Tab-separated table of C-alpha atoms in Angstrom:
chain	number	residue	atom	x	y	z
L	1	UNK	CA	-15.056	-1.626	15.496
L	2	UNK	CA	-16.642	-4.980	16.295
L	3	UNK	CA	-15.062	-8.247	17.449
L	4	UNK	CA	-16.828	-11.449	16.491
L	5	UNK	CA	-16.204	-15.150	17.064
L	6	UNK	CA	-17.999	-18.451	16.811
L	7	UNK	CA	-16.748	-21.642	18.403
L	8	UNK	CA	-17.393	-24.915	16.574
L	9	UNK	CA	-16.702	-27.723	19.036
L	10	UNK	CA	-16.000	-30.997	17.320
L	11	UNK	CA	-16.074	-34.637	18.489
L	12	UNK	CA	-13.093	-35.923	20.507
L	13	UNK	CA	-12.103	-38.262	17.664
L	14	UNK	CA	-12.601	-35.692	14.876
L	15	UNK	CA	-9.828	-35.552	12.256
L	16	UNK	CA	-8.548	-32.002	12.695
L	17	UNK	CA	-6.735	-32.381	9.378
L	18	UNK	CA	-10.128	-31.598	7.857
L	19	UNK	CA	-10.007	-28.149	9.449
L	20	UNK	CA	-6.427	-27.547	8.305
L	21	UNK	CA	-7.393	-28.478	4.740
L	22	UNK	CA	-10.458	-26.250	4.899
L	23	UNK	CA	-8.386	-23.259	5.941
L	24	UNK	CA	-5.607	-24.055	3.431
L	25	UNK	CA	-8.066	-24.175	0.559
L	26	UNK	CA	-10.556	-21.461	1.592
L	27	UNK	CA	-8.728	-19.105	3.963
L	28	UNK	CA	-7.544	-16.801	1.168
L	29	UNK	CA	-11.154	-16.007	0.181
L	30	UNK	CA	-11.372	-13.273	2.828
L	31	UNK	CA	-7.906	-11.809	2.161
L	32	UNK	CA	-9.577	-8.802	0.507
L	33	UNK	CA	-13.059	-8.803	2.052
L	34	UNK	CA	-14.455	-5.244	2.338
L	35	UNK	CA	-14.847	-3.945	5.884
L	36	UNK	CA	-12.772	-6.749	7.455
L	37	UNK	CA	-9.907	-5.573	9.642
L	38	UNK	CA	-8.636	-9.102	10.280
L	39	UNK	CA	-9.736	-12.706	10.584
L	40	UNK	CA	-7.652	-15.185	12.498
L	41	UNK	CA	-8.434	-18.785	11.522
L	42	UNK	CA	-8.054	-20.465	14.909
L	43	UNK	CA	-8.001	-24.066	15.949
L	44	UNK	CA	-7.281	-25.964	19.129
L	45	UNK	CA	-7.113	-29.735	19.540
L	46	UNK	CA	-7.079	-32.337	22.224
L	47	UNK	CA	-3.857	-33.806	20.838
L	48	UNK	CA	-2.115	-30.563	21.966
L	49	UNK	CA	-3.657	-30.618	25.443
L	50	UNK	CA	-6.803	-28.605	24.730
L	51	UNK	CA	-9.924	-29.811	26.572
L	52	UNK	CA	-11.777	-29.850	23.223
L	53	UNK	CA	-11.285	-30.039	19.456
L	54	UNK	CA	-12.478	-26.669	18.214
L	55	UNK	CA	-12.512	-24.456	15.130
L	56	UNK	CA	-13.013	-20.854	16.309
L	57	UNK	CA	-12.441	-18.092	13.767
L	58	UNK	CA	-12.021	-14.606	15.295
L	59	UNK	CA	-12.800	-11.385	13.417
L	60	UNK	CA	-12.180	-7.659	13.932
L	61	UNK	CA	-14.581	-5.736	11.703
L	62	UNK	CA	-13.693	-2.144	10.838
L	63	UNK	CA	-17.257	-1.604	9.650
L	64	UNK	CA	-20.603	-3.125	10.623
L	65	UNK	CA	-21.524	-3.251	6.924
L	66	UNK	CA	-18.684	-5.719	6.298
L	67	UNK	CA	-19.784	-7.891	9.214
L	68	UNK	CA	-23.360	-7.913	7.919
L	69	UNK	CA	-22.205	-8.708	4.374
L	70	UNK	CA	-20.331	-11.723	5.697
L	71	UNK	CA	-23.041	-13.033	8.066
L	72	UNK	CA	-25.827	-12.784	5.490
L	73	UNK	CA	-23.684	-13.822	2.536
L	74	UNK	CA	-22.214	-17.037	1.139
L	75	UNK	CA	-19.174	-17.044	3.456
L	76	UNK	CA	-21.045	-17.698	6.656
L	77	UNK	CA	-23.568	-19.886	4.882
L	78	UNK	CA	-20.706	-22.259	4.125
L	79	UNK	CA	-20.128	-22.618	7.868
L	80	UNK	CA	-23.858	-23.258	8.433
L	81	UNK	CA	-23.935	-25.837	5.645
L	82	UNK	CA	-20.928	-27.741	6.962
L	83	UNK	CA	-21.285	-27.447	10.750
L	84	UNK	CA	-24.791	-26.155	11.523
L	85	UNK	CA	-25.599	-22.615	12.698
L	86	UNK	CA	-23.228	-21.656	15.493
L	87	UNK	CA	-23.842	-18.988	18.159
L	88	UNK	CA	-22.038	-15.831	16.937
L	89	UNK	CA	-20.579	-13.940	19.863
L	90	UNK	CA	-19.769	-10.266	19.362
L	91	UNK	CA	-18.224	-7.477	21.373
L	92	UNK	CA	-17.641	-3.720	20.982
L	93	UNK	CA	-13.927	-3.081	20.675
L	94	UNK	CA	-12.525	-0.718	23.290
L	95	UNK	CA	-8.901	-0.691	22.108
L	96	UNK	CA	-6.669	-2.241	19.464
L	97	UNK	CA	-2.899	-2.085	19.221
L	98	UNK	CA	-0.139	-3.623	17.207
L	99	UNK	CA	2.666	-5.116	19.306
L	100	UNK	CA	6.447	-5.257	19.049
L	101	UNK	CA	6.221	-8.323	16.766
L	102	UNK	CA	3.647	-6.788	14.415
L	103	UNK	CA	5.679	-7.623	11.329
L	104	UNK	CA	5.675	-11.354	12.183
L	105	UNK	CA	3.048	-13.880	11.106
L	106	UNK	CA	1.097	-14.912	14.184
L	107	UNK	CA	1.490	-18.553	15.234
L	108	UNK	CA	-0.736	-18.606	18.314
L	109	UNK	CA	-3.602	-16.648	19.776
L	110	UNK	CA	-4.981	-16.291	23.269
L	111	UNK	CA	-8.505	-15.392	24.288
L	112	UNK	CA	-9.642	-14.497	27.776
L	113	UNK	CA	-13.277	-13.726	28.575
L	114	UNK	CA	-14.178	-12.597	32.104
L	115	UNK	CA	-16.971	-10.633	33.742
L	116	UNK	CA	-16.580	-7.033	34.792
L	117	UNK	CA	-16.494	-7.017	38.603
L	118	UNK	CA	-19.961	-6.363	39.964
L	119	UNK	CA	-18.836	-4.026	42.752
L	120	UNK	CA	-17.089	-1.481	40.534
L	121	UNK	CA	-18.480	1.139	38.157
L	122	UNK	CA	-18.309	-0.057	34.535
L	123	UNK	CA	-16.251	2.949	33.502
L	124	UNK	CA	-13.704	2.284	36.241
L	125	UNK	CA	-13.466	-1.410	35.293
L	126	UNK	CA	-12.899	-0.449	31.652
L	127	UNK	CA	-10.256	2.128	32.614
L	128	UNK	CA	-8.358	-0.545	34.581
L	129	UNK	CA	-8.693	-2.987	31.649
L	130	UNK	CA	-7.332	-0.330	29.244
L	131	UNK	CA	-4.251	0.085	31.470
L	132	UNK	CA	-3.623	-3.696	31.420
L	133	UNK	CA	-4.201	-3.674	27.632
L	134	UNK	CA	-1.482	-1.068	27.098
L	135	UNK	CA	1.023	-3.162	29.103
L	136	UNK	CA	0.052	-6.288	27.151
L	137	UNK	CA	0.375	-4.516	23.799
L	138	UNK	CA	4.024	-3.649	24.621
L	139	UNK	CA	4.902	-7.194	25.615
L	140	UNK	CA	7.521	-9.170	23.657
L	141	UNK	CA	6.054	-11.459	21.058
L	142	UNK	CA	2.728	-9.617	20.646
L	143	UNK	CA	1.695	-9.237	17.026
L	144	UNK	CA	-1.556	-7.441	17.863
L	145	UNK	CA	-4.058	-7.312	20.699
L	146	UNK	CA	-7.638	-6.142	21.184
L	147	UNK	CA	-9.761	-5.381	24.227
L	148	UNK	CA	-13.522	-5.560	23.824
L	149	UNK	CA	-16.706	-5.652	25.893
L	150	UNK	CA	-20.118	-7.260	25.680
L	151	UNK	CA	-22.381	-4.847	27.623
L	152	UNK	CA	-25.287	-7.279	27.535
L	153	UNK	CA	-23.417	-9.750	29.731
L	154	UNK	CA	-20.848	-7.235	31.093
L	155	UNK	CA	-18.050	-9.409	29.828
L	156	UNK	CA	-14.538	-8.267	28.852
L	157	UNK	CA	-12.622	-9.997	26.068
L	158	UNK	CA	-8.851	-9.881	25.707
L	159	UNK	CA	-7.636	-11.287	22.383
L	160	UNK	CA	-3.969	-11.417	21.431
L	161	UNK	CA	-2.052	-12.695	18.453
L	162	UNK	CA	1.471	-13.987	19.258
L	163	UNK	CA	4.484	-14.510	17.011
L	164	UNK	CA	5.644	-17.590	18.997
L	165	UNK	CA	3.971	-20.781	20.132
L	166	UNK	CA	5.154	-20.144	23.699
L	167	UNK	CA	4.972	-16.412	24.461
L	168	UNK	CA	6.847	-15.135	27.491
L	169	UNK	CA	3.717	-13.648	29.098
L	170	UNK	CA	2.021	-16.273	31.300
L	171	UNK	CA	-1.628	-17.013	30.614
L	172	UNK	CA	-4.309	-16.209	33.171
L	173	UNK	CA	-6.034	-19.386	34.438
L	174	UNK	CA	-9.166	-18.865	32.286
L	175	UNK	CA	-7.274	-18.209	29.030
L	176	UNK	CA	-7.889	-20.262	25.877
L	177	UNK	CA	-4.951	-20.834	23.547
L	178	UNK	CA	-5.271	-21.508	19.807
L	179	UNK	CA	-3.138	-22.264	16.797
L	180	UNK	CA	-3.354	-19.617	14.033
L	181	UNK	CA	-3.759	-21.437	10.713
L	182	UNK	CA	-4.085	-18.328	8.559
L	183	UNK	CA	-4.585	-14.604	8.946
L	184	UNK	CA	-6.698	-12.584	6.505
L	185	UNK	CA	-6.027	-8.901	7.227
L	186	UNK	CA	-7.272	-6.686	4.406
L	187	UNK	CA	-8.047	-3.710	6.665
L	188	UNK	CA	-5.575	-4.289	9.480
L	189	UNK	CA	-3.608	-1.080	8.778
L	190	UNK	CA	-6.827	0.933	9.157
L	191	UNK	CA	-7.794	-0.413	12.588
L	192	UNK	CA	-6.058	2.488	14.316
L	193	UNK	CA	-4.240	2.351	17.620
L	194	UNK	CA	-5.283	2.678	21.218
L	195	UNK	CA	-8.757	3.219	22.537
L	196	UNK	CA	-11.596	3.624	20.071
L	197	UNK	CA	-13.254	6.725	21.470
């Protein structure tokens, strides 16, 4: 399984209603996309206290073929045409779990990216992260959560969908919070549970 995200940072005075309209009119186009586990259409805006206006879709791909079909097909070309070619970040998913609020529509999402500690063996760092992931997955308000790693930069990613706008679990200092405008989840039920190996 692969996690993927691109951040499109917009001007401070950008009308974020444009993004809401874009998602409202186009979001359904991936509701049955082959190979896609889920896509969360994410946005954060300065008006809500974010440091930036940003459109930042997040994907969990059940199959690399689906990710490739999207990136080299008309869907991603629409992003390139409208916003320019963004950097596409991707991570290998270590674990995915549904939470206690899995039946709810997610209203917010959090993303935390942080380096694996340099003084610890990668396997040990991942084992510790998996323990924290299991605790998070059982937290009230969690719709679903994923733990992933980028071994090129030795970076861990914690991504969580929440049923509420103010989940009871406090954010770590380096956590980014987003609104969820739409969720396409054609393959969500097939993403499995727990660690991926």
